[in-house]
Amino acid sequence: MPPLLLYALVLISLLHPTRAAPTVILDRAKFVGKSGSANTASFLGIPFAQPPVGDLRFRLPRPIEPYATGLLKATAFGKACPQQDIDFPVFQGLPAEVVDIIVNDILSVITPDAEDCLTINVIKPQNATATSKLPVVVWIFGGGFEFGSAASNDGTKIVERSIAMDKPAIYVSFNHRVSAFGFLASKEIRAAGVGNLGLHDQREAFRWVQKYIAAFGGDPQKVTIWGGSSGAISVSLQMLTNNGDTEGLFRAAFMQSGSPIPTGPVENGQKYYDAIVAQTGCVSSKDTLQCLRGVPYPTLKKAMNASPGIFAFESLVLAWLPRADGVFLTDSPQRLVKTGQIARIPFITGDCDDEGTLFSVSAVNISTDDEYKNYIEQIWLPGASPKDLDPLYHFYPNVAAAGSPFDTGVFDALSKQFKRISAFQGDAVFQAPRRLFQKTLDGKQDQWAFLSQRMKAVPFLGSYHFSDLRNIFFDGELTDYLINFATDLHPNGPTVPLWPKWSTAAPNLMTFHDGRVRTSITQDTYRAAGMQLLTDLTFEFPI
């Protein structure tokens, strides 16, 4: 080797020394992670519960056995839990920008999947030690309770930002069971006490954090649970279970586009359970649930994929979602809110302006008022009388300027009823439940609320569902607010505008805008009469 080249290589090695891979001791095992950046370390794909395979399929998660002696790699995300196929309707004429958003913001969350999937990930400051006692944010991914994984959201930038703010924090994410594997619902499920398995998985992950996070430098007494979409709904339901007793698992909650939803008992999912039983050949079994535990994985997954997905005509009237099972949820979520069975912890919650647009693309064939009314009466509110629904049609009229994307006039009407359906779905599943949640808890605990109106110029979608995640995973204001909240139990700090609390007397919304003026405080009073009627109807006729 020429002397000059040798000298150059030595100089480079001195200026950029190779860092040893980060390690952590859990029980009697040493886990080897990887350096995520100049000042963070990542430990990925660590099992946090026993694999829910074989006879453990469709059972409550079981704690992981103590990690045995050995050197274990923790350098890659684990496989996602079994994913339901996404059948997104394809329409001619959608702008390339919209197609790109659909592909990259939604469809990209699908990763290789398997039943052995209950793994957890920790990203920490490189120099955090077992005595650091840093605050911890625990992220729950979204995906309509049908798909998604922890691998879809890398928290490295959040940890890096926390270090830059001199408020270092630890980021945790994990996989949980989804779709039929996590939310099978029927009378058989109630009898066996195995409803809402995906929520039980989340609870088990929280217990793992309590047991092991100190080894990474985290403080188990300073845990904030946080999620987006179905992950945010999950956060709210974690506040409702166990009569509101957190068991010391978390001290604060942060929800992006998700609140306690208007669902009913597990028996409301009976037709989907029966369909899977029939399609897997278990219909003649005396114990259909036990039979399903023995069905070959490909057969069961094929049957699950035959059920309506989130982009089917039924859209947000999901086949697989949390329902009252008598164990994790002793009643419907909104009834639990109203009866006060909820954790008394500070929380932040908010929505995007146009939550319903993304989920209404599948209903573009609805073009007349009669077809719209049939959609509401047959899919959304069967059992409600025409007299009950007439006011709803008044509050959500077929007037483009009143529909979603909001504040876009006659533009962005993908079909004759699209903006109307978008407004209805966005309010029914996201905006109205959030407002009920906040009103009911007014004066009982500290709370803050936001509204994201960014990306309003996206054709047909506007400030669509999921768009606010760009404001938190890529160094936006919400990143700083999250870090402040996890550290101080309030969102305010020197790097961001003042965010006042929400109350019924002063329903302040931290509102995020496009353009030069990026934030303002607006009032949470829009579409009040329509949302109140929606709340009343969905409370009486839950999904």
XYZ file of C-alpha atoms in Angstrom:
543
model
C 0.000 0.000 0.000
C 1.448 3.417 -0.917
C 2.557 5.399 2.194
C 0.331 8.347 1.315
C -2.791 6.149 1.096
C -1.900 4.385 4.353
C -1.482 7.768 6.049
C -4.875 8.888 4.745
C -6.612 5.766 6.068
C -5.013 6.181 9.494
C -6.073 9.840 9.584
C -9.666 8.944 8.667
C -9.789 6.294 11.396
C -8.559 8.806 13.962
C -11.053 11.449 12.919
C -13.947 8.968 12.616
C -13.269 6.108 15.006
C -15.512 3.068 14.679
C -17.983 2.963 17.537
C -18.621 -0.297 19.277
C -22.154 -1.569 18.792
C -24.389 -0.543 21.719
C -25.385 -3.271 24.146
C -27.825 -3.706 27.005
C -28.221 -6.451 29.618
C -31.749 -7.794 30.125
C -31.975 -10.577 32.669
C -29.027 -12.840 31.783
C -28.837 -11.939 28.092
C -26.834 -9.258 26.312
C -28.652 -7.575 23.431
C -26.555 -5.960 20.722
C -28.196 -3.029 18.985
C -26.978 -0.562 16.398
C -25.994 3.092 16.290
C -28.903 4.906 14.729
C -27.082 8.220 14.277
C -24.232 10.180 15.806
C -25.971 10.359 19.180
C -28.640 7.617 19.291
C -28.697 3.855 19.698
C -31.427 1.490 18.544
C -32.458 -1.897 19.899
C -34.977 -3.459 17.541
C -37.096 -6.575 17.331
C -36.877 -7.724 20.959
C -39.631 -10.251 21.847
C -41.879 -8.856 24.612
C -44.381 -11.731 24.862
C -44.522 -15.377 23.949
C -45.273 -15.942 20.239
C -49.068 -16.230 19.796
C -48.795 -19.325 17.611
C -50.201 -22.820 17.782
C -52.573 -23.168 20.710
C -51.671 -19.622 21.833
C -53.417 -18.220 18.742
C -56.534 -16.310 19.811
C -55.422 -16.286 23.440
C -54.363 -13.480 25.753
C -50.663 -12.622 25.420
C -48.383 -14.434 27.830
C -45.368 -12.708 29.385
C -42.000 -13.461 27.885
C -39.815 -15.838 29.837
C -36.682 -14.229 31.393
C -34.083 -13.715 28.700
C -31.517 -16.499 28.943
C -27.736 -16.272 28.890
C -26.340 -15.377 25.504
C -25.593 -12.697 22.943
C -28.719 -11.683 21.011
C -28.982 -9.380 18.007
C -31.438 -6.485 18.164
C -30.609 -4.696 14.926
C -33.736 -5.096 12.764
C -37.459 -4.592 13.215
C -39.428 -7.770 13.744
C -42.032 -8.929 11.272
C -45.433 -7.279 11.389
C -48.364 -9.204 12.783
C -50.624 -10.776 10.133
C -51.806 -7.985 7.861
C -55.159 -7.760 6.134
C -54.751 -7.133 2.425
C -55.488 -3.591 1.281
C -57.762 -3.414 -1.730
C -57.636 0.260 -2.580
C -60.001 1.320 -5.386
C -58.166 2.633 -8.434
C -59.735 5.514 -10.313
C -58.707 7.136 -13.533
C -57.828 10.784 -13.317
C -56.482 10.939 -9.756
C -53.566 13.383 -9.706
C -50.095 11.880 -9.314
C -49.753 13.737 -6.001
C -52.781 11.927 -4.582
C -51.609 8.546 -5.836
C -48.195 9.170 -4.296
C -49.750 9.996 -0.918
C -51.897 6.868 -1.015
C -48.945 4.659 -1.902
C -46.388 6.179 0.462
C -48.504 7.271 3.447
C -50.880 4.319 3.526
C -49.845 1.300 1.515
C -46.184 1.541 2.512
C -46.996 0.492 6.081
C -47.320 -3.121 4.929
C -44.221 -5.112 5.830
C -43.412 -8.859 5.859
C -45.772 -10.456 8.355
C -45.995 -13.572 10.518
C -47.861 -14.812 13.579
C -44.664 -14.691 15.650
C -44.683 -10.913 15.730
C -44.857 -9.524 19.275
C -41.623 -7.541 19.328
C -40.628 -4.202 20.808
C -38.120 -1.506 19.827
C -36.198 1.035 21.896
C -34.358 4.072 20.530
C -32.371 6.003 23.110
C -29.719 8.673 23.417
C -26.338 7.027 22.893
C -25.027 8.132 26.286
C -28.117 7.197 28.334
C -27.300 4.804 31.156
C -29.267 2.791 33.675
C -29.219 5.785 36.029
C -30.406 8.432 33.515
C -34.128 8.124 34.309
C -35.266 9.748 31.058
C -38.920 10.244 30.071
C -40.303 7.627 27.686
C -42.736 7.959 24.786
C -44.418 4.719 23.702
C -45.778 4.865 20.140
C -48.731 2.776 18.922
C -48.960 2.599 15.123
C -52.124 3.215 13.112
C -53.760 1.224 10.333
C -57.457 0.896 11.020
C -56.886 -2.092 13.344
C -56.306 -4.060 10.119
C -52.684 -3.460 9.166
C -49.534 -1.593 10.205
C -46.402 -2.210 12.200
C -43.854 -0.417 14.348
C -41.425 -0.452 11.416
C -43.546 2.135 9.599
C -42.446 4.936 11.951
C -38.794 5.393 12.901
C -38.470 7.456 16.066
C -34.785 8.337 15.645
C -35.526 11.952 14.693
C -37.671 12.385 17.794
C -34.864 11.197 20.061
C -32.361 13.391 18.187
C -34.657 16.391 18.592
C -35.095 15.692 22.297
C -31.315 15.759 22.700
C -31.071 19.031 20.775
C -33.737 20.533 23.061
C -31.746 19.392 26.111
C -34.725 17.245 27.080
C -33.451 13.792 26.148
C -36.145 11.138 25.876
C -36.495 7.499 24.885
C -38.749 6.266 22.066
C -40.445 2.858 22.242
C -42.598 1.154 19.616
C -43.952 -2.365 19.252
C -46.142 -4.667 17.189
C -49.549 -5.909 18.250
C -52.055 -8.234 16.643
C -54.467 -6.644 14.167
C -57.502 -7.564 12.047
C -59.043 -10.975 12.791
C -55.931 -12.148 14.645
C -56.285 -9.263 17.115
C -59.960 -8.294 17.102
C -62.055 -11.381 16.411
C -65.517 -10.662 17.828
C -68.513 -12.890 18.521
C -70.480 -14.555 21.290
C -67.837 -17.303 21.293
C -65.128 -14.719 21.871
C -67.018 -13.238 24.809
C -67.551 -16.679 26.351
C -63.828 -17.454 26.087
C -62.784 -14.031 27.422
C -60.390 -13.389 24.514
C -61.736 -10.231 22.913
C -59.593 -7.259 21.944
C -56.374 -9.251 21.864
C -54.561 -6.391 20.124
C -55.302 -4.135 23.094
C -54.131 -6.836 25.499
C -50.895 -7.044 23.486
C -50.414 -3.328 23.969
C -50.922 -3.664 27.706
C -48.344 -6.451 27.811
C -45.878 -4.216 25.972
C -46.452 -1.520 28.622
C -45.647 -4.073 31.311
C -42.415 -4.936 29.490
C -41.507 -1.243 29.508
C -42.044 -1.098 33.261
C -39.770 -4.077 33.785
C -36.941 -3.301 31.392
C -36.859 0.356 30.298
C -34.550 1.410 33.149
C -31.788 -0.722 31.603
C -31.924 1.578 28.554
C -31.899 4.752 30.650
C -35.636 5.296 30.899
C -37.777 6.108 33.916
C -40.721 3.690 34.216
C -42.578 6.347 36.192
C -42.392 8.849 33.296
C -44.114 6.990 30.462
C -46.367 8.750 27.934
C -48.413 6.543 25.621
C -48.956 8.030 22.175
C -50.549 6.908 18.929
C -51.998 7.887 15.584
C -55.311 6.824 14.032
C -56.177 3.360 15.413
C -53.107 3.816 17.616
C -54.665 6.959 19.075
C -57.978 5.177 19.555
C -55.991 2.463 21.329
C -54.419 5.043 23.635
C -57.864 6.299 24.612
C -59.083 2.754 25.254
C -56.038 2.063 27.426
C -57.307 4.982 29.516
C -60.729 3.313 29.774
C -59.854 -0.256 30.676
C -59.526 -1.535 34.229
C -61.964 1.119 35.499
C -59.428 3.762 34.532
C -56.646 2.313 36.669
C -53.377 2.697 34.744
C -51.614 0.264 37.105
C -48.728 2.718 37.020
C -48.019 1.773 33.396
C -48.220 5.356 32.073
C -48.742 8.855 33.365
C -49.886 10.805 30.266
C -51.498 10.267 26.852
C -51.067 11.849 23.413
C -53.598 11.093 20.663
C -53.458 12.050 16.978
C -56.720 11.422 15.116
C -58.357 8.999 17.495
C -60.688 8.992 20.510
C -63.102 6.498 22.128
C -65.175 5.347 19.173
C -68.905 4.505 18.983
C -68.676 0.728 18.984
C -71.010 -1.766 20.610
C -70.680 -5.317 21.992
C -68.489 -8.039 20.472
C -71.617 -9.749 19.207
C -71.830 -6.992 16.589
C -68.965 -8.764 14.833
C -70.724 -12.130 14.755
C -71.319 -12.199 10.994
C -67.603 -11.745 10.303
C -66.667 -14.462 12.793
C -69.214 -16.821 11.249
C -67.847 -16.101 7.771
C -64.313 -17.021 8.826
C -65.559 -20.173 10.552
C -67.349 -21.209 7.361
C -64.432 -20.368 5.053
C -61.925 -22.318 7.146
C -64.016 -25.480 7.425
C -64.707 -25.092 11.147
C -68.459 -24.717 10.844
C -69.200 -28.291 11.936
C -66.897 -28.147 14.948
C -68.377 -28.208 18.454
C -65.785 -25.605 19.476
C -65.286 -23.304 16.508
C -62.766 -21.095 18.305
C -60.545 -24.036 19.176
C -60.879 -25.240 15.601
C -59.647 -21.866 14.341
C -56.537 -22.259 16.486
C -55.607 -25.302 14.438
C -56.366 -23.923 10.978
C -53.247 -23.598 8.774
C -52.008 -20.020 8.749
C -52.440 -19.455 4.982
C -56.035 -20.704 5.141
C -56.915 -18.452 8.060
C -55.243 -15.430 6.496
C -57.102 -15.986 3.226
C -60.405 -16.074 5.113
C -59.486 -12.879 6.956
C -58.644 -11.155 3.677
C -62.106 -11.992 2.366
C -63.671 -9.732 5.014
C -64.319 -6.051 4.158
C -61.232 -3.884 4.493
C -60.937 -0.251 5.435
C -61.177 0.828 1.798
C -64.181 -1.359 0.987
C -67.611 0.183 0.437
C -68.332 -0.151 4.185
C -65.192 1.933 4.830
C -64.957 3.051 8.471
C -67.714 0.676 9.589
C -64.902 -1.781 10.144
C -65.190 -5.531 10.394
C -62.385 -5.769 12.967
C -62.147 -3.179 15.693
C -62.348 -2.886 19.504
C -65.740 -3.767 20.950
C -67.125 -4.268 24.454
C -66.095 -7.780 25.474
C -66.727 -7.740 29.227
C -63.004 -7.993 30.015
C -60.874 -5.269 28.457
C -63.908 -3.087 27.730
C -66.734 -3.723 30.177
C -69.066 -1.503 28.144
C -69.008 0.451 24.902
C -66.155 2.993 24.925
C -68.355 6.066 24.874
C -70.529 4.748 27.711
C -67.367 4.226 29.758
C -66.397 7.824 29.044
C -69.795 9.096 30.134
C -69.743 7.068 33.351
C -66.315 8.403 34.233
C -64.388 5.126 34.128
C -61.252 6.700 32.775
C -57.687 7.375 33.847
C -57.259 10.809 35.417
C -54.100 11.776 33.572
C -53.173 14.776 31.421
C -53.657 14.291 27.695
C -53.316 15.921 24.297
C -55.667 15.084 21.453
C -56.443 16.416 18.012
C -57.546 15.772 14.459
C -56.842 16.706 10.889
C -59.361 19.005 9.235
C -60.402 16.505 6.559
C -60.327 13.166 8.342
C -62.992 11.588 6.152
C -61.711 12.233 2.624
C -59.288 9.329 2.396
C -61.964 6.849 3.456
C -64.657 8.185 1.138
C -62.873 7.485 -2.130
C -64.403 3.998 -2.080
C -67.899 5.535 -2.091
C -67.546 7.683 -5.217
C -70.204 5.605 -6.989
C -72.792 7.146 -4.673
C -74.161 9.974 -6.797
C -77.748 10.739 -5.721
C -79.403 11.833 -2.512
C -81.318 8.560 -2.312
C -78.112 6.536 -2.682
C -76.490 8.626 0.040
C -79.427 8.054 2.384
C -79.355 4.318 1.683
C -75.641 4.298 2.509
C -76.258 5.953 5.883
C -79.307 3.834 6.709
C -77.937 0.462 5.615
C -74.227 0.728 6.430
C -73.873 3.281 9.187
C -77.070 3.514 11.204
C -79.272 0.479 10.602
C -82.060 0.571 13.121
C -82.404 4.335 13.100
C -85.731 5.579 11.781
C -86.096 8.098 8.948
C -87.362 10.540 11.548
C -84.088 10.130 13.459
C -82.024 10.703 10.340
C -83.826 13.606 8.661
C -81.978 16.215 10.778
C -78.677 14.536 9.890
C -79.281 15.126 6.206
C -79.896 18.778 7.027
C -76.627 19.180 8.930
C -74.650 17.273 6.288
C -76.263 18.483 3.037
C -75.314 17.833 -0.553
C -73.657 21.223 -0.850
C -70.062 21.080 -2.024
C -69.063 24.254 -0.193
C -70.190 22.685 3.112
C -68.323 19.433 2.557
C -64.825 18.101 3.072
C -62.154 19.083 2.142
C -63.591 21.969 4.122
C -63.180 25.591 3.041
C -62.514 24.631 -0.588
C -65.796 25.869 -2.065
C -67.062 23.885 -5.028
C -63.649 22.392 -5.736
C -62.324 18.904 -4.866
C -65.646 17.189 -5.494
C -64.438 13.794 -6.651
C -68.059 12.755 -7.214
C -71.492 14.274 -6.626
C -71.722 13.072 -3.004
C -68.019 12.776 -2.161
C -67.596 15.923 -0.071
C -70.813 15.202 1.807
C -69.774 11.649 2.687
C -66.293 12.868 3.632
C -67.703 15.428 6.046
C -70.024 12.861 7.620
C -67.388 10.137 8.046
C -64.727 12.492 9.362
C -67.051 13.893 11.992
C -68.690 10.572 12.933
C -65.456 8.678 13.629
C -62.953 11.384 14.562
C -64.182 14.906 15.312
C -67.408 14.197 17.202
C -65.909 11.436 19.409
C -62.989 13.715 20.273
C -65.290 16.537 21.249
C -67.446 14.215 23.395
C -64.286 12.913 25.069
C -63.042 16.382 25.893
C -66.364 17.802 27.019
C -66.979 14.882 29.356
C -63.548 15.245 30.959
C -63.641 19.022 31.219
C -62.404 20.194 34.609
C -61.315 16.709 35.646
C -57.800 16.697 34.208
C -55.473 18.856 32.147
C -56.111 18.606 28.428
C -54.950 20.269 25.209
C -56.368 19.970 21.699
C -55.162 20.663 18.157
C -56.467 20.875 14.596
C -54.179 20.296 11.617
C -55.126 22.273 8.496
C -51.846 21.725 6.726
C -51.559 20.212 3.233
C -54.930 21.746 2.400
C -53.940 22.053 -1.250
C -53.747 18.290 -1.796
C -56.427 17.623 -4.461
C -59.573 15.880 -3.185
C -57.931 14.892 0.122
C -57.115 18.262 1.698
C -55.755 17.975 5.238
C -56.229 14.232 5.086
C -56.073 11.594 7.792
C -52.436 10.786 8.696
C -51.138 14.106 7.306
C -50.397 15.402 10.811
C -47.778 12.665 11.299
C -45.473 14.702 9.075
C -45.561 17.346 11.802
C -44.202 14.995 14.448
C -41.928 12.428 12.827
C -40.075 15.034 10.766
C -39.163 17.797 13.218
C -42.380 19.828 13.218
C -43.896 21.807 16.057
C -45.701 18.712 17.317
C -42.318 17.062 17.859
C -41.362 19.727 20.363
C -44.792 19.709 21.956
C -44.590 15.936 22.420
C -41.132 16.112 23.988
C -42.175 18.923 26.332
C -45.307 17.006 27.309
C -43.450 13.769 28.002
C -40.924 15.659 30.112
C -43.018 18.276 31.920
C -46.635 17.066 31.537
C -47.491 20.159 29.528
C -46.624 20.953 25.895
C -45.168 24.416 26.262
C -41.546 25.469 25.977
C -39.269 28.156 24.494
C -39.096 26.649 20.994
C -42.827 26.664 20.173
C -45.822 29.035 20.397
C -47.848 29.007 23.599
C -50.524 26.304 23.614
C -53.382 27.075 26.045
C -55.441 24.329 27.638
C -58.803 23.208 26.270
C -61.989 23.667 28.317
C -65.668 24.058 27.509
C -65.402 27.702 28.606
C -62.367 28.236 26.357
C -62.219 25.415 23.768
C -58.827 26.413 22.431
C -57.370 24.568 19.459
C -53.713 24.856 18.525
C -54.280 25.076 14.783
C -51.537 24.305 12.274
C -51.641 26.120 8.930
C -49.805 26.176 5.633
C -48.126 29.389 4.567
C -46.251 32.068 6.479
C -48.463 32.024 9.589
C -47.892 28.469 10.726
C -50.006 28.355 13.885
C -52.892 30.139 15.547
C -55.377 29.524 18.336
C -58.873 28.867 17.031
C -62.032 27.747 18.807
C -63.462 24.238 18.857
C -67.012 25.292 17.963
C -67.356 24.343 14.290
C -70.272 22.142 13.141
C -71.474 21.932 16.746
C -75.109 20.986 16.085
C -74.243 18.364 13.475
C -71.619 16.732 15.675
C -73.932 16.636 18.670
C -76.569 14.860 16.587
C -73.942 12.417 15.295
C -72.857 11.714 18.854
C -76.424 11.021 19.923
C -77.113 8.744 16.953
C -73.930 6.691 17.111
C -74.292 6.390 20.887
C -77.732 4.838 20.371
C -76.779 2.809 17.299
C -73.102 1.858 17.740
C -71.049 -0.056 15.187
